[in-house]
Amino acid sequence: MRTLLFFISIIALSGCSASHYLKREIDRSAVLSQQHTGVSIAKINEKKVLASYQGDKYFIPASNTKLFSFYAGLSALGDSIPGLEYLEWGELLIIRGTGDPSLLHSDLPHSKVFDFLKNRKDQIFFTPYHFENKRFGPGWAWSDYNDYYQAEVTAMPIYGNIARFKGSPAGQYQANPRFWQKSMVQDTTVSGIEREELQNVFHYPKLADSQGITKDIPVHMTDLLTLQLLSDTLKKEIKLINIPLEIDLQTVNSIPSDSLYTRMMQVSDNMLAEQLVLLYATANKLPLSSEKAIAHAIEHHLADLPDKPIWKDGSGLSRYNLFTPRTIVALLQKIYAKVPQERLFKILPAGGKSGTLKNLFKSEQPFIFAKTGSLSNVYNLSGYLITKRGKVLAFSFMNNNFTKPTADVRKEVERILTGVRNKY
């Protein structure tokens, strides 16, 4: 009996010591002293929290929001992405987008949707009737329309809804797709490529960037432009018809789901995350509406989280998003239960090895597999930590409202989590 009580006390002290270590290191940190910090850590498959520091407080998650979009995708999609829905009507083919971002996307595998459309002999019509989103999400910075990370949201993206410019040996820019070459205007007043806000005219400086350097500039998308780009690439005319399709449609799958998840997580691709939320809507027979998709996901898959998520977009660009660290940890538990560890750790950035964690947590074997989340005055890291004893922990370390350099905050997160790895 005494032996049993001894082991119980040791386990209890272990939990207390983890929380004590966390509080001590955060309170003593000169870097973290004037900001808002919240941390929650739990062993995998255990509801009891191992350590917490303001784990029940709400924080702006930035790209940690992508963990919610990832789980929504896991809950609704199979091994392949539904790339296109269509109706055969006599000699006509009527198509509509599913939100799939892979069509002619330079950084994703070749989409089977392209082959399907290329090989059809029918007259093809595209309907955007079911698309209810605006081009930007709630709370996005409209002045960021020219920045690579804020591509517009559409029913059927093409080329990732961006124009890619690459510096050439002649000191000029080459556009991909070539469609945009004619829309470039030399301008001595700009230092980089700047698009006019409401039309696709790209101003560029006299000398291009060094050869091989690429710049991605979001395109101002319309339904007609989508069809222009698609027609130009397919070498056949695609026409617009704005009608509802209230019957069962056939589906063409495009790419493996994991290829989308991995790209989204590794480089923190906002466009892919936004479109993934629309794919969730398609899978649940909803209109293409981020708001309706998120409400559905919360009701049907996330109602058991400790604190209700304030979830507004797919990518985390919106500062309206608010999650607590313990809620993110609960979500990580749900993800881990749904995806085998080997597969999951290939999708997430690995410390010292890949993605946004390539230069952090360096060791012989990665022990951190996690999603970063950064905005101005925001740096978060949430994911999985493998301790020296081989235990897998789910953690969320959230930092908001700091004025010190993000690099300093990042180093403190690295230091404290490395201590958790070594001690527990």
Coordinates of C-alpha atoms in Angstrom, one line a residue:
M1 CA 0.0 0.0 0.0
R2 CA 2.9 2.4 0.9
T3 CA 4.6 1.5 -2.4
L4 CA 1.4 2.4 -4.3
L5 CA 1.0 5.7 -2.5
F6 CA 4.7 6.5 -3.2
F7 CA 4.2 6.0 -7.0
I8 CA 1.0 8.1 -7.0
S9 CA 2.8 10.9 -5.2
I10 CA 5.6 10.7 -7.7
I11 CA 3.2 11.0 -10.6
A12 CA 1.4 13.9 -9.0
L13 CA 4.7 15.7 -8.3
S14 CA 5.8 15.2 -11.9
G15 CA 2.7 17.0 -13.1
C16 CA 3.2 19.8 -10.6
S17 CA 6.9 20.1 -11.5
A18 CA 6.0 20.6 -15.2
S19 CA 3.6 23.4 -14.4
H20 CA 6.1 24.9 -12.0
Y21 CA 8.9 24.8 -14.5
L22 CA 6.7 26.5 -17.1
K23 CA 5.6 29.3 -14.8
R24 CA 9.1 29.8 -13.5
E25 CA 10.7 30.1 -16.9
I26 CA 8.0 32.4 -18.3
D27 CA 8.0 34.7 -15.2
R28 CA 11.7 35.0 -15.2
S29 CA 12.0 35.7 -19.0
A30 CA 12.9 39.3 -19.8
V31 CA 11.7 38.7 -23.3
L32 CA 8.2 37.5 -22.3
S33 CA 7.7 39.9 -19.4
Q34 CA 5.5 42.5 -21.1
Q35 CA 3.4 40.4 -23.4
H36 CA 0.4 38.0 -23.2
T37 CA 1.5 34.4 -23.0
G38 CA -0.5 31.2 -22.8
V39 CA 0.7 27.6 -22.8
S40 CA -1.0 24.2 -22.5
I41 CA 0.7 20.8 -22.6
A42 CA -0.9 17.3 -22.3
K43 CA 0.2 13.8 -22.9
I44 CA -1.2 12.3 -26.0
N45 CA -4.5 10.4 -25.4
E46 CA -4.9 11.8 -21.9
K47 CA -7.4 14.6 -21.1
K48 CA -5.6 15.7 -18.0
V49 CA -3.3 18.7 -18.7
L50 CA 0.4 18.1 -17.8
A51 CA 1.2 21.8 -17.5
S52 CA -0.6 25.0 -18.1
Y53 CA 0.1 28.7 -18.0
Q54 CA -3.0 30.8 -18.8
G55 CA -4.2 27.9 -20.9
D56 CA -7.8 29.0 -20.6
K57 CA -7.2 32.6 -22.0
Y58 CA -8.1 33.5 -25.6
F59 CA -5.3 34.5 -28.0
I60 CA -5.1 35.5 -31.7
P61 CA -3.8 32.3 -33.3
A62 CA -2.5 33.5 -36.7
S63 CA -1.6 30.5 -38.8
N64 CA -2.3 28.1 -35.9
T65 CA -5.8 28.4 -37.4
K66 CA -4.7 26.1 -40.2
L67 CA -4.8 23.2 -37.7
F68 CA -8.6 23.8 -37.6
S69 CA -8.8 23.8 -41.3
F70 CA -6.7 20.7 -41.5
Y71 CA -9.0 18.9 -39.1
A72 CA -12.0 20.0 -41.1
G73 CA -10.4 18.5 -44.2
L74 CA -9.6 15.3 -42.4
S75 CA -13.2 15.1 -41.2
A76 CA -14.8 15.6 -44.7
L77 CA -12.4 14.5 -47.4
G78 CA -11.0 11.1 -48.4
D79 CA -7.6 10.3 -49.9
S80 CA -8.3 12.5 -52.9
I81 CA -9.5 16.1 -53.4
P82 CA -12.8 16.6 -55.2
G83 CA -11.6 18.8 -58.0
L84 CA -14.6 19.5 -60.1
E85 CA -18.4 18.8 -60.2
Y86 CA -20.2 18.5 -63.5
L87 CA -23.4 17.8 -65.3
E88 CA -23.6 16.3 -68.8
W89 CA -26.6 17.8 -70.5
G90 CA -26.9 16.6 -74.1
E91 CA -23.9 18.0 -75.9
L92 CA -23.1 20.4 -73.2
L93 CA -20.9 20.0 -70.1
I94 CA -21.7 22.3 -67.2
I95 CA -19.0 22.5 -64.5
R96 CA -18.7 24.2 -61.2
G97 CA -15.8 24.6 -58.8
T98 CA -15.5 22.8 -55.5
G99 CA -12.9 25.2 -54.0
D100 CA -10.1 22.9 -55.1
P101 CA -6.9 25.1 -55.5
S102 CA -4.8 22.6 -57.5
L103 CA -5.7 23.4 -61.1
L104 CA -2.5 24.5 -62.8
H105 CA -1.0 25.3 -59.4
S106 CA 2.8 25.5 -59.8
D107 CA 3.6 24.0 -56.4
L108 CA 1.1 21.1 -56.3
P109 CA 0.9 17.9 -58.3
H110 CA -0.7 17.8 -61.7
S111 CA -4.5 18.0 -61.4
K112 CA -6.6 15.3 -63.2
V113 CA -9.2 18.0 -63.7
F114 CA -7.0 19.5 -66.4
D115 CA -6.9 16.2 -68.3
F116 CA -10.6 15.8 -67.9
L117 CA -11.4 19.2 -69.4
K118 CA -8.7 19.0 -72.1
N119 CA -10.1 15.7 -73.4
R120 CA -13.8 16.7 -73.5
K121 CA -15.3 17.4 -76.9
D122 CA -18.4 19.0 -75.5
Q123 CA -19.1 22.7 -75.3
I124 CA -18.1 23.6 -71.7
F125 CA -20.0 26.1 -69.5
F126 CA -18.9 27.2 -66.0
T127 CA -21.4 28.2 -63.3
P128 CA -20.3 30.1 -60.2
Y129 CA -23.9 30.3 -58.8
H130 CA -23.1 28.5 -55.5
F131 CA -20.1 30.7 -54.6
E132 CA -21.1 33.0 -51.7
N133 CA -17.7 34.2 -50.4
K134 CA -16.1 37.6 -50.9
R135 CA -12.6 37.8 -52.3
F136 CA -11.1 38.5 -48.9
G137 CA -11.9 37.0 -45.5
P138 CA -13.3 39.0 -42.5
G139 CA -10.7 41.1 -40.8
W140 CA -8.1 40.8 -43.6
A141 CA -6.0 43.9 -44.4
W142 CA -7.2 45.2 -47.7
S143 CA -3.9 47.0 -48.3
D144 CA -2.2 43.6 -48.5
Y145 CA -3.8 42.9 -51.9
N146 CA -0.4 42.9 -53.5
D147 CA 1.3 40.6 -51.1
Y148 CA 1.9 36.9 -52.0
Y149 CA 0.3 35.6 -48.8
Q150 CA -3.2 37.1 -49.6
A151 CA -4.4 35.5 -52.8
E152 CA -8.1 36.0 -53.4
V153 CA -10.6 33.2 -52.6
T154 CA -12.6 31.8 -55.6
A155 CA -14.8 28.8 -56.5
M156 CA -12.3 27.4 -59.0
P157 CA -8.8 28.9 -58.5
I158 CA -6.4 28.7 -61.5
Y159 CA -2.6 29.0 -61.2
G160 CA -3.2 29.5 -57.5
N161 CA -4.8 32.9 -58.3
I162 CA -1.4 34.4 -58.6
A163 CA 1.0 35.6 -61.3
R164 CA 4.5 34.4 -60.8
F165 CA 7.3 36.6 -62.1
K166 CA 10.9 35.5 -62.4
G167 CA 14.0 37.6 -63.1
S168 CA 15.8 36.8 -66.4
P169 CA 19.4 37.1 -67.5
A170 CA 18.4 40.2 -69.6
G171 CA 17.3 42.0 -66.5
Q172 CA 13.6 41.6 -67.4
Y173 CA 10.7 39.7 -65.7
Q174 CA 9.2 36.6 -67.2
A175 CA 5.5 36.0 -66.3
N176 CA 3.9 32.6 -65.5
P177 CA 1.5 32.1 -67.0
R178 CA 2.6 34.0 -70.1
F179 CA -0.9 35.4 -70.3
W180 CA 0.3 38.2 -67.9
Q181 CA 3.3 39.3 -69.9
K182 CA 1.2 41.8 -71.9
S183 CA -0.1 43.3 -68.6
M184 CA 3.3 44.4 -67.4
V185 CA 4.2 48.1 -67.4
Q186 CA 7.7 49.5 -66.6
D187 CA 7.6 52.1 -63.9
T188 CA 10.6 54.0 -62.5
T189 CA 8.7 54.9 -59.3
V190 CA 8.4 51.3 -58.0
S191 CA 11.0 49.2 -56.3
G192 CA 9.3 45.9 -56.8
I193 CA 6.3 44.5 -58.7
E194 CA 3.1 46.3 -57.8
R195 CA -0.3 45.5 -59.1
E196 CA -3.0 48.1 -59.4
E197 CA -5.6 47.3 -56.8
L198 CA -8.7 46.7 -58.9
Q199 CA -7.2 45.8 -62.3
N200 CA -4.4 43.4 -63.3
V201 CA -1.8 45.8 -64.4
F202 CA 1.6 45.0 -63.0
H203 CA 4.1 47.8 -62.6
Y204 CA 7.8 46.7 -62.4
P205 CA 11.1 48.6 -62.0
K206 CA 13.7 49.1 -64.8
L207 CA 15.9 46.2 -63.6
A208 CA 14.5 42.9 -62.5
D209 CA 15.6 40.9 -59.4
S210 CA 18.5 38.5 -59.8
Q211 CA 18.1 35.6 -62.2
G212 CA 16.0 32.8 -60.7
I213 CA 14.4 35.0 -58.0
T214 CA 10.6 34.6 -58.2
K215 CA 7.8 36.9 -56.9
D216 CA 4.2 35.8 -56.6
I217 CA 1.6 38.6 -56.9
P218 CA -2.1 37.9 -56.3
V219 CA -4.4 38.4 -59.3
H220 CA -7.7 40.3 -59.0
M221 CA -10.0 37.5 -59.9
T222 CA -13.4 37.5 -61.6
D223 CA -15.4 34.7 -63.1
L224 CA -14.7 36.0 -66.6
L225 CA -10.9 36.1 -65.9
T226 CA -11.0 32.5 -64.6
L227 CA -12.5 31.4 -67.9
Q228 CA -10.1 33.5 -69.9
L229 CA -7.1 31.9 -68.2
L230 CA -8.6 28.4 -68.5
S231 CA -9.6 28.9 -72.1
D232 CA -6.2 30.3 -73.0
T233 CA -4.4 27.2 -71.4
L234 CA -6.8 24.6 -72.8
K235 CA -6.9 26.2 -76.2
K236 CA -10.7 25.9 -76.2
E237 CA -13.5 28.3 -75.2
I238 CA -15.1 27.9 -71.8
K239 CA -18.3 30.0 -71.4
L240 CA -20.1 31.4 -68.4
I241 CA -23.6 30.4 -67.3
N242 CA -24.8 31.6 -63.9
I243 CA -27.4 28.9 -63.0
P244 CA -28.0 26.7 -60.0
L245 CA -27.4 23.0 -60.2
E246 CA -29.9 21.5 -57.7
I247 CA -29.3 17.8 -58.7
D248 CA -26.7 15.2 -58.0
L249 CA -23.5 16.0 -59.9
Q250 CA -20.6 13.8 -60.9
T251 CA -17.2 14.5 -59.5
V252 CA -13.6 14.5 -60.9
N253 CA -10.9 14.0 -58.2
S254 CA -7.8 16.1 -58.7
I255 CA -4.8 15.4 -56.4
P256 CA -4.0 13.3 -53.3
S257 CA -5.3 15.1 -50.2
D258 CA -2.0 14.7 -48.3
S259 CA -0.2 16.7 -51.0
L260 CA -2.5 19.7 -50.3
Y261 CA -2.2 19.3 -46.5
T262 CA 1.6 19.0 -46.6
R263 CA 2.1 22.0 -48.8
M264 CA -0.3 24.0 -46.6
M265 CA 1.4 23.1 -43.4
Q266 CA 5.0 23.1 -44.5
V267 CA 5.1 26.7 -46.0
S268 CA 2.0 27.9 -44.2
D269 CA 0.1 28.6 -47.4
N270 CA -2.9 30.8 -46.7
M271 CA -4.5 30.3 -50.1
L272 CA -4.6 26.5 -49.7
A273 CA -6.1 26.8 -46.2
E274 CA -8.9 29.1 -47.4
Q275 CA -9.7 26.9 -50.2
L276 CA -9.7 23.8 -48.0
V277 CA -12.5 25.3 -46.0
L278 CA -14.5 25.6 -49.2
L279 CA -13.7 22.0 -50.0
Y280 CA -15.2 21.1 -46.6
A281 CA -18.3 23.0 -47.7
T282 CA -18.5 21.0 -51.0
A283 CA -18.1 17.7 -49.2
N284 CA -21.0 18.6 -46.9
K285 CA -23.2 19.8 -49.7
L286 CA -23.1 23.4 -48.5
P287 CA -22.8 26.5 -50.7
L288 CA -19.2 27.7 -51.1
S289 CA -19.2 29.8 -48.0
S290 CA -16.4 29.9 -45.5
E291 CA -18.8 31.1 -42.8
K292 CA -21.3 28.3 -43.3
A293 CA -18.5 25.7 -43.6
I294 CA -16.9 26.8 -40.3
A295 CA -20.2 26.9 -38.5
H296 CA -20.9 23.4 -39.7
A297 CA -17.5 22.1 -38.6
I298 CA -17.8 23.6 -35.2
E299 CA -21.3 22.1 -34.7
H300 CA -20.6 18.7 -36.0
H301 CA -16.9 18.1 -35.2
L302 CA -15.7 20.6 -32.6
A303 CA -18.5 20.9 -30.1
D304 CA -16.5 19.0 -27.5
L305 CA -13.6 21.4 -27.3
P306 CA -12.9 23.0 -23.8
D307 CA -13.6 26.6 -25.1
K308 CA -15.7 27.5 -28.1
P309 CA -13.4 28.6 -30.9
I310 CA -13.9 32.1 -32.4
W311 CA -13.1 30.9 -35.9
K312 CA -13.5 33.3 -38.8
D313 CA -11.3 32.2 -41.7
G314 CA -9.3 29.2 -42.9
S315 CA -5.8 30.7 -42.9
G316 CA -5.4 32.8 -39.8
L317 CA -5.0 36.1 -41.6
S318 CA -7.9 37.4 -39.7
R319 CA -7.3 39.0 -36.3
Y320 CA -10.9 38.1 -35.4
N321 CA -9.9 34.5 -34.8
L322 CA -9.5 33.7 -31.1
F323 CA -8.6 30.3 -29.5
T324 CA -7.3 29.2 -26.1
P325 CA -4.1 27.1 -25.8
R326 CA -6.0 24.2 -24.1
T327 CA -8.6 24.2 -27.0
I328 CA -5.8 23.9 -29.5
V329 CA -4.3 21.0 -27.5
A330 CA -7.7 19.3 -27.4
L331 CA -7.8 19.7 -31.2
L332 CA -4.3 18.2 -31.5
Q333 CA -5.5 15.2 -29.6
K334 CA -8.4 14.8 -32.1
I335 CA -6.0 15.1 -35.0
Y336 CA -3.6 12.6 -33.5
A337 CA -6.5 10.1 -33.0
K338 CA -7.5 10.5 -36.7
V339 CA -4.0 10.3 -38.4
P340 CA -1.3 7.8 -37.9
Q341 CA 1.8 9.3 -36.3
E342 CA 4.2 8.6 -39.2
R343 CA 1.8 10.2 -41.7
L344 CA 1.0 13.2 -39.5
F345 CA 4.7 14.0 -38.8
K346 CA 5.4 14.0 -42.5
I347 CA 2.7 16.6 -43.0
L348 CA 3.8 18.9 -40.2
P349 CA 7.0 20.9 -40.3
A350 CA 9.7 19.1 -38.3
G351 CA 12.1 21.0 -36.0
G352 CA 15.5 21.4 -37.6
K353 CA 14.5 19.6 -40.8
S354 CA 11.6 21.1 -42.8
G355 CA 9.2 23.9 -43.5
T356 CA 8.8 26.8 -41.2
L357 CA 10.8 25.0 -38.4
K358 CA 13.8 24.2 -40.5
N359 CA 16.1 26.5 -38.5
L360 CA 14.6 25.8 -35.1
F361 CA 14.9 22.9 -32.6
K362 CA 17.9 21.4 -34.3
S363 CA 18.9 18.0 -33.1
E364 CA 20.0 14.6 -34.6
Q365 CA 16.4 13.5 -34.6
P366 CA 13.5 15.9 -34.8
F367 CA 11.5 16.1 -31.6
I368 CA 9.1 18.9 -32.5
F369 CA 6.4 18.6 -35.2
A370 CA 4.3 21.7 -35.2
K371 CA 2.5 24.6 -36.9
T372 CA 3.8 28.1 -36.5
G373 CA 1.6 31.2 -36.5
S374 CA 2.9 34.7 -37.0
L375 CA 1.4 38.1 -37.5
S376 CA 2.7 41.5 -36.4
N377 CA 3.1 41.2 -32.6
V378 CA 1.9 37.6 -32.6
Y379 CA 4.0 34.3 -32.6
N380 CA 2.5 30.9 -31.7
L381 CA 3.7 27.4 -32.0
S382 CA 1.3 24.4 -31.5
G383 CA 1.9 20.7 -32.3
Y384 CA 3.6 17.6 -30.9
L385 CA 6.8 17.2 -28.8
I386 CA 8.6 13.9 -28.2
T387 CA 10.4 13.9 -24.9
K388 CA 13.8 12.2 -24.2
R389 CA 11.8 9.4 -22.5
G390 CA 9.9 8.9 -25.7
K391 CA 6.6 10.3 -24.6
V392 CA 4.5 12.3 -27.1
L393 CA 3.0 15.5 -25.8
A394 CA 0.5 17.9 -27.5
F395 CA 1.3 21.5 -26.8
S396 CA 0.3 25.1 -27.7
F397 CA 2.6 28.0 -26.8
M398 CA 0.9 31.3 -27.7
N399 CA 2.4 34.8 -27.6
N400 CA 0.4 38.0 -28.3
N401 CA 0.9 41.7 -28.0
F402 CA 4.7 41.8 -27.8
T403 CA 6.8 44.7 -28.9
K404 CA 10.2 42.9 -28.9
P405 CA 11.5 41.3 -32.1
T406 CA 9.7 38.2 -33.1
A407 CA 13.1 36.4 -33.3
D408 CA 13.6 37.0 -29.6
V409 CA 10.2 35.5 -28.7
R410 CA 10.8 32.6 -31.0
K411 CA 14.1 31.8 -29.2
E412 CA 12.4 31.8 -25.8
V413 CA 9.7 29.4 -27.1
E414 CA 12.5 27.2 -28.4
R415 CA 14.4 27.3 -25.1
I416 CA 11.4 26.6 -22.9
L417 CA 10.0 23.8 -25.0
T418 CA 13.5 22.2 -25.3
G419 CA 13.6 22.2 -21.5
V420 CA 10.2 20.4 -21.4
R421 CA 11.7 17.8 -23.8
N422 CA 14.8 17.3 -21.7
K423 CA 13.0 17.2 -18.3
Y424 CA 9.8 15.3 -18.9

